[in-house]
PDB file of N, CA, C and O in Angstrom:
ATOM      1  N   MET A  68      84.638 107.763 171.134  1.00 92.00           N
ATOM      2  CA  MET A  68      84.104 108.986 170.575  1.00 92.00           C
ATOM      3  C   MET A  68      82.665 108.787 170.092  1.00 92.00           C
ATOM      4  O   MET A  68      81.851 109.673 170.219  1.00 92.00           O
ATOM      5  N   THR A  69      82.394 107.603 169.537  1.00 92.00           N
ATOM      6  CA  THR A  69      81.049 107.346 169.038  1.00 92.00           C
ATOM      7  C   THR A  69      80.031 107.312 170.175  1.00 92.00           C
ATOM      8  O   THR A  69      78.877 107.681 169.980  1.00 92.00           O
ATOM      9  N   GLU A  70      80.455 106.878 171.353  1.00 95.00           N
ATOM     10  CA  GLU A  70      79.542 106.845 172.494  1.00 95.00           C
ATOM     11  C   GLU A  70      79.109 108.253 172.883  1.00 95.00           C
ATOM     12  O   GLU A  70      77.940 108.482 173.210  1.00 95.00           O
ATOM     13  N   LEU A  71      80.038 109.190 172.837  1.00 95.00           N
ATOM     14  CA  LEU A  71      79.727 110.583 173.152  1.00 95.00           C
ATOM     15  C   LEU A  71      78.724 111.155 172.155  1.00 95.00           C
ATOM     16  O   LEU A  71      77.720 111.761 172.543  1.00 95.00           O
ATOM     17  N   VAL A  72      78.971 110.944 170.876  1.00 96.00           N
ATOM     18  CA  VAL A  72      78.082 111.462 169.834  1.00 96.00           C
ATOM     19  C   VAL A  72      76.716 110.800 169.928  1.00 96.00           C
ATOM     20  O   VAL A  72      75.683 111.461 169.813  1.00 96.00           O
ATOM     21  N   GLU A  73      76.697 109.502 170.174  1.00 96.00           N
ATOM     22  CA  GLU A  73      75.427 108.783 170.282  1.00 96.00           C
ATOM     23  C   GLU A  73      74.609 109.310 171.464  1.00 96.00           C
ATOM     24  O   GLU A  73      73.396 109.485 171.353  1.00 96.00           O
ATOM     25  N   PHE A  74      75.252 109.585 172.581  1.00 96.00           N
ATOM     26  CA  PHE A  74      74.550 110.139 173.736  1.00 96.00           C
ATOM     27  C   PHE A  74      73.951 111.505 173.412  1.00 96.00           C
ATOM     28  O   PHE A  74      72.787 111.776 173.727  1.00 96.00           O
ATOM     29  N   LEU A  75      74.730 112.356 172.770  1.00 96.00           N
ATOM     30  CA  LEU A  75      74.253 113.695 172.430  1.00 96.00           C
ATOM     31  C   LEU A  75      73.057 113.639 171.483  1.00 96.00           C
ATOM     32  O   LEU A  75      72.058 114.337 171.680  1.00 96.00           O
ATOM     33  N   VAL A  76      73.147 112.815 170.467  1.00 96.00           N
ATOM     34  CA  VAL A  76      72.088 112.740 169.462  1.00 96.00           C
ATOM     35  C   VAL A  76      70.820 112.118 170.053  1.00 96.00           C
ATOM     36  O   VAL A  76      69.718 112.586 169.776  1.00 96.00           O
ATOM     37  N   LYS A  77      70.967 111.088 170.871  1.00 95.00           N
ATOM     38  CA  LYS A  77      69.798 110.444 171.457  1.00 95.00           C
ATOM     39  C   LYS A  77      69.024 111.386 172.381  1.00 95.00           C
ATOM     40  O   LYS A  77      67.824 111.248 172.535  1.00 95.00           O
ATOM     41  N   GLU A  78      69.712 112.338 172.987  1.00 95.00           N
ATOM     42  CA  GLU A  78      69.029 113.307 173.837  1.00 95.00           C
ATOM     43  C   GLU A  78      68.251 114.335 173.017  1.00 95.00           C
ATOM     44  O   GLU A  78      67.334 114.967 173.530  1.00 95.00           O
ATOM     45  N   LEU A  79      68.582 114.474 171.742  1.00 95.00           N
ATOM     46  CA  LEU A  79      67.915 115.457 170.891  1.00 95.00           C
ATOM     47  C   LEU A  79      66.674 114.914 170.184  1.00 95.00           C
ATOM     48  O   LEU A  79      65.732 115.650 169.941  1.00 95.00           O
ATOM     49  N   VAL A  80      66.682 113.640 169.846  1.00 94.00           N
ATOM     50  CA  VAL A  80      65.648 113.083 168.977  1.00 94.00           C
ATOM     51  C   VAL A  80      64.525 112.427 169.779  1.00 94.00           C
ATOM     52  O   VAL A  80      64.673 112.134 170.966  1.00 94.00           O
ATOM     53  N   GLU A  81      63.408 112.178 169.090  1.00 94.00           N
ATOM     54  CA  GLU A  81      62.285 111.481 169.715  1.00 94.00           C
ATOM     55  C   GLU A  81      62.391 109.969 169.515  1.00 94.00           C
ATOM     56  O   GLU A  81      62.088 109.204 170.414  1.00 94.00           O
ATOM     57  N   ASP A  82      62.780 109.536 168.318  1.00 91.00           N
ATOM     58  CA  ASP A  82      62.868 108.112 167.997  1.00 91.00           C
ATOM     59  C   ASP A  82      64.295 107.633 168.250  1.00 91.00           C
ATOM     60  O   ASP A  82      65.134 107.593 167.357  1.00 91.00           O
ATOM     61  N   LYS A  83      64.569 107.245 169.495  1.00 92.00           N
ATOM     62  CA  LYS A  83      65.925 106.897 169.907  1.00 92.00           C
ATOM     63  C   LYS A  83      66.413 105.577 169.310  1.00 92.00           C
ATOM     64  O   LYS A  83      67.611 105.362 169.190  1.00 92.00           O
ATOM     65  N   GLU A  84      65.492 104.686 168.901  1.00 94.00           N
ATOM     66  CA  GLU A  84      65.899 103.407 168.342  1.00 94.00           C
ATOM     67  C   GLU A  84      66.497 103.553 166.945  1.00 94.00           C
ATOM     68  O   GLU A  84      67.265 102.711 166.503  1.00 94.00           O
ATOM     69  N   LYS A  85      66.155 104.602 166.234  1.00 93.00           N
ATOM     70  CA  LYS A  85      66.643 104.781 164.865  1.00 93.00           C
ATOM     71  C   LYS A  85      67.971 105.527 164.792  1.00 93.00           C
ATOM     72  O   LYS A  85      68.477 105.780 163.706  1.00 93.00           O
ATOM     73  N   VAL A  86      68.533 105.879 165.932  1.00 94.00           N
ATOM     74  CA  VAL A  86      69.825 106.562 165.958  1.00 94.00           C
ATOM     75  C   VAL A  86      70.919 105.530 165.735  1.00 94.00           C
ATOM     76  O   VAL A  86      70.984 104.510 166.416  1.00 94.00           O
ATOM     77  N   ASN A  87      71.778 105.806 164.760  1.00 95.00           N
ATOM     78  CA  ASN A  87      72.893 104.916 164.454  1.00 95.00           C
ATOM     79  C   ASN A  87      74.135 105.771 164.259  1.00 95.00           C
ATOM     80  O   ASN A  87      74.174 106.632 163.385  1.00 95.00           O
ATOM     81  N   VAL A  88      75.143 105.534 165.092  1.00 96.00           N
ATOM     82  CA  VAL A  88      76.403 106.276 165.008  1.00 96.00           C
ATOM     83  C   VAL A  88      77.505 105.271 164.721  1.00 96.00           C
ATOM     84  O   VAL A  88      77.700 104.316 165.471  1.00 96.00           O
ATOM     85  N   THR A  89      78.209 105.470 163.608  1.00 96.00           N
ATOM     86  CA  THR A  89      79.291 104.565 163.229  1.00 96.00           C
ATOM     87  C   THR A  89      80.575 105.353 162.995  1.00 96.00           C
ATOM     88  O   THR A  89      80.530 106.545 162.683  1.00 96.00           O
ATOM     89  N   LEU A  90      81.678 104.660 163.137  1.00 95.00           N
ATOM     90  CA  LEU A  90      82.991 105.256 162.907  1.00 95.00           C
ATOM     91  C   LEU A  90      83.595 104.592 161.684  1.00 95.00           C
ATOM     92  O   LEU A  90      83.764 103.371 161.639  1.00 95.00           O
ATOM     93  N   ASP A  91      83.913 105.402 160.665  1.00 94.00           N
ATOM     94  CA  ASP A  91      84.496 104.901 159.429  1.00 94.00           C
ATOM     95  C   ASP A  91      85.812 105.641 159.205  1.00 94.00           C
ATOM     96  O   ASP A  91      85.829 106.720 158.615  1.00 94.00           O
ATOM     97  N   GLY A  92      86.874 105.086 159.714  1.00 93.00           N
ATOM     98  CA  GLY A  92      88.166 105.770 159.626  1.00 93.00           C
ATOM     99  C   GLY A  92      88.169 106.971 160.548  1.00 93.00           C
ATOM    100  O   GLY A  92      88.077 106.833 161.761  1.00 93.00           O
ATOM    101  N   ASP A  93      88.273 108.155 159.975  1.00 94.00           N
ATOM    102  CA  ASP A  93      88.233 109.393 160.757  1.00 94.00           C
ATOM    103  C   ASP A  93      86.899 110.110 160.610  1.00 94.00           C
ATOM    104  O   ASP A  93      86.790 111.284 160.950  1.00 94.00           O
ATOM    105  N   THR A  94      85.875 109.417 160.112  1.00 96.00           N
ATOM    106  CA  THR A  94      84.557 110.009 159.898  1.00 96.00           C
ATOM    107  C   THR A  94      83.544 109.366 160.834  1.00 96.00           C
ATOM    108  O   THR A  94      83.430 108.141 160.881  1.00 96.00           O
ATOM    109  N   ILE A  95      82.813 110.199 161.560  1.00 96.00           N
ATOM    110  CA  ILE A  95      81.732 109.724 162.407  1.00 96.00           C
ATOM    111  C   ILE A  95      80.439 109.977 161.651  1.00 96.00           C
ATOM    112  O   ILE A  95      80.100 111.121 161.348  1.00 96.00           O
ATOM    113  N   ASN A  96      79.727 108.898 161.324  1.00 97.00           N
ATOM    114  CA  ASN A  96      78.477 108.994 160.581  1.00 97.00           C
ATOM    115  C   ASN A  96      77.302 108.901 161.546  1.00 97.00           C
ATOM    116  O   ASN A  96      77.221 107.960 162.330  1.00 97.00           O
ATOM    117  N   ILE A  97      76.402 109.870 161.460  1.00 96.00           N
ATOM    118  CA  ILE A  97      75.201 109.894 162.292  1.00 96.00           C
ATOM    119  C   ILE A  97      74.012 109.672 161.378  1.00 96.00           C
ATOM    120  O   ILE A  97      73.822 110.398 160.405  1.00 96.00           O
ATOM    121  N   SER A  98      73.207 108.668 161.711  1.00 95.00           N
ATOM    122  CA  SER A  98      72.011 108.381 160.940  1.00 95.00           C
ATOM    123  C   SER A  98      70.810 108.412 161.886  1.00 95.00           C
ATOM    124  O   SER A  98      70.810 107.742 162.913  1.00 95.00           O
ATOM    125  N   VAL A  99      69.813 109.225 161.538  1.00 94.00           N
ATOM    126  CA  VAL A  99      68.594 109.334 162.341  1.00 94.00           C
ATOM    127  C   VAL A  99      67.391 109.207 161.414  1.00 94.00           C
ATOM    128  O   VAL A  99      67.524 109.236 160.195  1.00 94.00           O
ATOM    129  N   SER A 100      66.199 109.099 162.001  1.00 93.00           N
ATOM    130  CA  SER A 100      64.999 109.004 161.180  1.00 93.00           C
ATOM    131  C   SER A 100      64.749 110.342 160.472  1.00 93.00           C
ATOM    132  O   SER A 100      65.238 111.386 160.881  1.00 93.00           O
ATOM    133  N   LYS A 101      63.988 110.271 159.409  1.00 93.00           N
ATOM    134  CA  LYS A 101      63.729 111.456 158.590  1.00 93.00           C
ATOM    135  C   LYS A 101      63.011 112.555 159.388  1.00 93.00           C
ATOM    136  O   LYS A 101      63.262 113.736 159.190  1.00 93.00           O
ATOM    137  N   ASP A 102      62.146 112.152 160.321  1.00 92.00           N
ATOM    138  CA  ASP A 102      61.412 113.131 161.119  1.00 92.00           C
ATOM    139  C   ASP A 102      62.308 113.874 162.101  1.00 92.00           C
ATOM    140  O   ASP A 102      61.981 114.987 162.515  1.00 92.00           O
ATOM    141  N   ASP A 103      63.415 113.276 162.494  1.00 93.00           N
ATOM    142  CA  ASP A 103      64.309 113.883 163.487  1.00 93.00           C
ATOM    143  C   ASP A 103      65.495 114.627 162.880  1.00 93.00           C
ATOM    144  O   ASP A 103      66.326 115.157 163.621  1.00 93.00           O
ATOM    145  N   MET A 104      65.586 114.665 161.564  1.00 94.00           N
ATOM    146  CA  MET A 104      66.721 115.339 160.919  1.00 94.00           C
ATOM    147  C   MET A 104      66.816 116.814 161.327  1.00 94.00           C
ATOM    148  O   MET A 104      67.896 117.320 161.605  1.00 94.00           O
ATOM    149  N   GLY A 105      65.686 117.489 161.364  1.00 93.00           N
ATOM    150  CA  GLY A 105      65.683 118.902 161.720  1.00 93.00           C
ATOM    151  C   GLY A 105      66.157 119.153 163.135  1.00 93.00           C
ATOM    152  O   GLY A 105      66.773 120.181 163.425  1.00 93.00           O
ATOM    153  N   LYS A 106      65.882 118.222 164.029  1.00 94.00           N
ATOM    154  CA  LYS A 106      66.302 118.383 165.422  1.00 94.00           C
ATOM    155  C   LYS A 106      67.801 118.205 165.578  1.00 94.00           C
ATOM    156  O   LYS A 106      68.410 118.816 166.453  1.00 94.00           O
ATOM    157  N   VAL A 107      68.397 117.366 164.747  1.00 95.00           N
ATOM    158  CA  VAL A 107      69.839 117.144 164.830  1.00 95.00           C
ATOM    159  C   VAL A 107      70.596 118.270 164.135  1.00 95.00           C
ATOM    160  O   VAL A 107      71.634 118.712 164.607  1.00 95.00           O
ATOM    161  N   ILE A 108      70.046 118.777 163.042  1.00 94.00           N
ATOM    162  CA  ILE A 108      70.725 119.843 162.309  1.00 94.00           C
ATOM    163  C   ILE A 108      70.492 121.194 162.982  1.00 94.00           C
ATOM    164  O   ILE A 108      71.406 121.976 163.155  1.00 94.00           O
ATOM    165  N   GLY A 109      69.263 121.484 163.380  1.00 94.00           N
ATOM    166  CA  GLY A 109      68.958 122.739 164.051  1.00 94.00           C
ATOM    167  C   GLY A 109      68.785 123.885 163.084  1.00 94.00           C
ATOM    168  O   GLY A 109      69.019 123.760 161.887  1.00 94.00           O
ATOM    169  N   LYS A 110      68.356 125.011 163.606  1.00 95.00           N
ATOM    170  CA  LYS A 110      68.169 126.199 162.775  1.00 95.00           C
ATOM    171  C   LYS A 110      69.521 126.686 162.271  1.00 95.00           C
ATOM    172  O   LYS A 110      70.447 126.912 163.056  1.00 95.00           O
ATOM    173  N   GLN A 111      69.615 126.817 160.982  1.00 95.00           N
ATOM    174  CA  GLN A 111      70.829 127.261 160.289  1.00 95.00           C
ATOM    175  C   GLN A 111      72.039 126.404 160.655  1.00 95.00           C
ATOM    176  O   GLN A 111      73.176 126.854 160.634  1.00 95.00           O
ATOM    177  N   GLY A 112      71.799 125.137 161.016  1.00 94.00           N
ATOM    178  CA  GLY A 112      72.889 124.211 161.302  1.00 94.00           C
ATOM    179  C   GLY A 112      73.592 124.423 162.622  1.00 94.00           C
ATOM    180  O   GLY A 112      74.701 123.934 162.826  1.00 94.00           O
ATOM    181  N   ARG A 113      72.951 125.112 163.547  1.00 96.00           N
ATOM    182  CA  ARG A 113      73.631 125.447 164.804  1.00 96.00           C
ATOM    183  C   ARG A 113      73.888 124.218 165.676  1.00 96.00           C
ATOM    184  O   ARG A 113      74.950 124.118 166.302  1.00 96.00           O
ATOM    185  N   ILE A 114      72.932 123.298 165.744  1.00 96.00           N
ATOM    186  CA  ILE A 114      73.130 122.114 166.581  1.00 96.00           C
ATOM    187  C   ILE A 114      74.190 121.209 165.961  1.00 96.00           C
ATOM    188  O   ILE A 114      75.043 120.669 166.671  1.00 96.00           O
ATOM    189  N   ALA A 115      74.155 121.039 164.645  1.00 96.00           N
ATOM    190  CA  ALA A 115      75.178 120.237 163.969  1.00 96.00           C
ATOM    191  C   ALA A 115      76.560 120.837 164.188  1.00 96.00           C
ATOM    192  O   ALA A 115      77.537 120.118 164.428  1.00 96.00           O
ATOM    193  N   LYS A 116      76.649 122.144 164.131  1.00 97.00           N
ATOM    194  CA  LYS A 116      77.922 122.825 164.359  1.00 97.00           C
ATOM    195  C   LYS A 116      78.397 122.628 165.796  1.00 97.00           C
ATOM    196  O   LYS A 116      79.582 122.421 166.045  1.00 97.00           O
ATOM    197  N   ALA A 117      77.456 122.641 166.742  1.00 97.00           N
ATOM    198  CA  ALA A 117      77.811 122.425 168.148  1.00 97.00           C
ATOM    199  C   ALA A 117      78.315 120.998 168.369  1.00 97.00           C
ATOM    200  O   ALA A 117      79.276 120.791 169.115  1.00 97.00           O
ATOM    201  N   ILE A 118      77.669 120.023 167.722  1.00 96.00           N
ATOM    202  CA  ILE A 118      78.126 118.636 167.835  1.00 96.00           C
ATOM    203  C   ILE A 118      79.535 118.506 167.274  1.00 96.00           C
ATOM    204  O   ILE A 118      80.396 117.858 167.873  1.00 96.00           O
ATOM    205  N   ARG A 119      79.791 119.137 166.140  1.00 96.00           N
ATOM    206  CA  ARG A 119      81.139 119.088 165.546  1.00 96.00           C
ATOM    207  C   ARG A 119      82.172 119.752 166.459  1.00 96.00           C
ATOM    208  O   ARG A 119      83.306 119.283 166.573  1.00 96.00           O
ATOM    209  N   THR A 120      81.790 120.833 167.130  1.00 96.00           N
ATOM    210  CA  THR A 120      82.701 121.518 168.046  1.00 96.00           C
ATOM    211  C   THR A 120      83.034 120.641 169.239  1.00 96.00           C
ATOM    212  O   THR A 120      84.195 120.573 169.673  1.00 96.00           O
ATOM    213  N   ILE A 121      82.030 119.956 169.785  1.00 95.00           N
ATOM    214  CA  ILE A 121      82.258 119.060 170.926  1.00 95.00           C
ATOM    215  C   ILE A 121      83.167 117.911 170.522  1.00 95.00           C
ATOM    216  O   ILE A 121      84.084 117.544 171.268  1.00 95.00           O
ATOM    217  N   VAL A 122      82.953 117.353 169.331  1.00 95.00           N
ATOM    218  CA  VAL A 122      83.797 116.255 168.849  1.00 95.00           C
ATOM    219  C   VAL A 122      85.226 116.748 168.650  1.00 95.00           C
ATOM    220  O   VAL A 122      86.182 116.052 169.006  1.00 95.00           O
ATOM    221  N   LYS A 123      85.383 117.929 168.133  1.00 95.00           N
ATOM    222  CA  LYS A 123      86.728 118.488 167.921  1.00 95.00           C
ATOM    223  C   LYS A 123      87.456 118.675 169.249  1.00 95.00           C
ATOM    224  O   LYS A 123      88.634 118.346 169.373  1.00 95.00           O
ATOM    225  N   ALA A 124      86.736 119.175 170.257  1.00 95.00           N
ATOM    226  CA  ALA A 124      87.354 119.393 171.564  1.00 95.00           C
ATOM    227  C   ALA A 124      87.700 118.065 172.238  1.00 95.00           C
ATOM    228  O   ALA A 124      88.776 117.916 172.822  1.00 95.00           O
ATOM    229  N   ALA A 125      86.805 117.094 172.145  1.00 93.00           N
ATOM    230  CA  ALA A 125      87.054 115.802 172.775  1.00 93.00           C
ATOM    231  C   ALA A 125      88.138 115.014 172.048  1.00 93.00           C
ATOM    232  O   ALA A 125      88.903 114.274 172.679  1.00 93.00           O
ATOM    233  N   SER A 126      88.220 115.158 170.744  1.00 92.00           N
ATOM    234  CA  SER A 126      89.225 114.405 169.984  1.00 92.00           C
ATOM    235  C   SER A 126      90.624 114.987 170.136  1.00 92.00           C
ATOM    236  O   SER A 126      91.602 114.306 169.844  1.00 92.00           O
ATOM    237  N   SER A 127      90.732 116.215 170.582  1.00 91.00           N
ATOM    238  CA  SER A 127      92.057 116.801 170.761  1.00 91.00           C
ATOM    239  C   SER A 127      92.823 116.086 171.872  1.00 91.00           C
ATOM    240  O   SER A 127      94.049 116.068 171.860  1.00 91.00           O
ATOM    241  N   LYS A 128      92.110 115.475 172.818  1.00 89.00           N
ATOM    242  CA  LYS A 128      92.781 114.699 173.857  1.00 89.00           C
ATOM    243  C   LYS A 128      93.426 113.444 173.284  1.00 89.00           C
ATOM    244  O   LYS A 128      94.424 112.961 173.805  1.00 89.00           O
ATOM    245  N   GLU A 129      92.829 112.893 172.225  1.00 87.00           N
ATOM    246  CA  GLU A 129      93.361 111.693 171.591  1.00 87.00           C
ATOM    247  C   GLU A 129      94.351 112.024 170.476  1.00 87.00           C
ATOM    248  O   GLU A 129      94.855 111.115 169.817  1.00 87.00           O
ATOM    249  N   ASN A 130      94.578 113.299 170.220  1.00 91.00           N
ATOM    250  CA  ASN A 130      95.434 113.761 169.132  1.00 91.00           C
ATOM    251  C   ASN A 130      94.957 113.230 167.784  1.00 91.00           C
ATOM    252  O   ASN A 130      95.750 112.800 166.944  1.00 91.00           O
ATOM    253  N   LYS A 131      93.643 113.221 167.594  1.00 92.00           N
ATOM    254  CA  LYS A 131      93.032 112.810 166.336  1.00 92.00           C
ATOM    255  C   LYS A 131      92.103 113.904 165.865  1.00 92.00           C
ATOM    256  O   LYS A 131      91.739 114.802 166.626  1.00 92.00           O
ATOM    257  N   LYS A 132      91.725 113.818 164.607  1.00 94.00           N
ATOM    258  CA  LYS A 132      90.790 114.774 164.038  1.00 94.00           C
ATOM    259  C   LYS A 132      89.678 113.994 163.354  1.00 94.00           C
ATOM    260  O   LYS A 132      89.936 113.203 162.451  1.00 94.00           O
ATOM    261  N   TYR A 133      88.448 114.187 163.821  1.00 95.00           N
ATOM    262  CA  TYR A 133      87.292 113.480 163.284  1.00 95.00           C
ATOM    263  C   TYR A 133      86.417 114.427 162.472  1.00 95.00           C
ATOM    264  O   TYR A 133      86.313 115.604 162.781  1.00 95.00           O
ATOM    265  N   THR A 134      85.781 113.881 161.458  1.00 95.00           N
ATOM    266  CA  THR A 134      84.788 114.593 160.659  1.00 95.00           C
ATOM    267  C   THR A 134      83.437 113.999 161.001  1.00 95.00           C
ATOM    268  O   THR A 134      83.283 112.788 161.074  1.00 95.00           O
ATOM    269  N   VAL A 135      82.432 114.867 161.206  1.00 96.00           N
ATOM    270  CA  VAL A 135      81.084 114.408 161.546  1.00 96.00           C
ATOM    271  C   VAL A 135      80.193 114.607 160.336  1.00 96.00           C
ATOM    272  O   VAL A 135      80.081 115.711 159.806  1.00 96.00           O
ATOM    273  N   GLU A 136      79.562 113.518 159.896  1.00 95.00           N
ATOM    274  CA  GLU A 136      78.627 113.547 158.776  1.00 95.00           C
ATOM    275  C   GLU A 136      77.251 113.130 159.275  1.00 95.00           C
ATOM    276  O   GLU A 136      77.129 112.141 160.002  1.00 95.00           O
ATOM    277  N   ILE A 137      76.225 113.878 158.892  1.00 94.00           N
ATOM    278  CA  ILE A 137      74.859 113.551 159.258  1.00 94.00           C
ATOM    279  C   ILE A 137      74.173 112.992 158.028  1.00 94.00           C
ATOM    280  O   ILE A 137      74.043 113.668 157.011  1.00 94.00           O
ATOM    281  N   LEU A 138      73.750 111.737 158.125  1.00 90.00           N
ATOM    282  CA  LEU A 138      73.147 111.028 157.003  1.00 90.00           C
ATOM    283  C   LEU A 138      71.665 110.854 157.238  1.00 90.00           C
ATOM    284  O   LEU A 138      71.225 110.654 158.363  1.00 90.00           O
ATOM    285  N   GLU A 139      70.894 110.903 156.158  1.00 80.00           N
ATOM    286  CA  GLU A 139      69.460 110.648 156.270  1.00 80.00           C
ATOM    287  C   GLU A 139      69.229 109.146 156.258  1.00 80.00           C
ATOM    288  O   GLU A 139      69.651 108.441 155.363  1.00 80.00           O
ATOM    289  N   GLY A 140      68.621 108.658 157.325  1.00 69.00           N
ATOM    290  CA  GLY A 140      68.449 107.215 157.471  1.00 69.00           C
ATOM    291  C   GLY A 140      67.079 106.862 157.213  1.00 69.00           C
ATOM    292  O   GLY A 140      66.374 106.056 157.106  1.00 69.00           O
TER     293      GLY A 140
END
């Protein structure tokens, strides 16, 4: 699941080396550079919501439920 999220986030940001996606239990933590935070969150949180929707759809195949947290790195 982290590979999917990492691919999605890396396509959105400019500084791809600062992208860090970790799995902590049922929580997927996304850490990006401060300059790229707006690109990951999007206007009114639309991109963040889309990432959460994709994770929810993909995790239903595994019968798990993941929470996506976006952290300032």
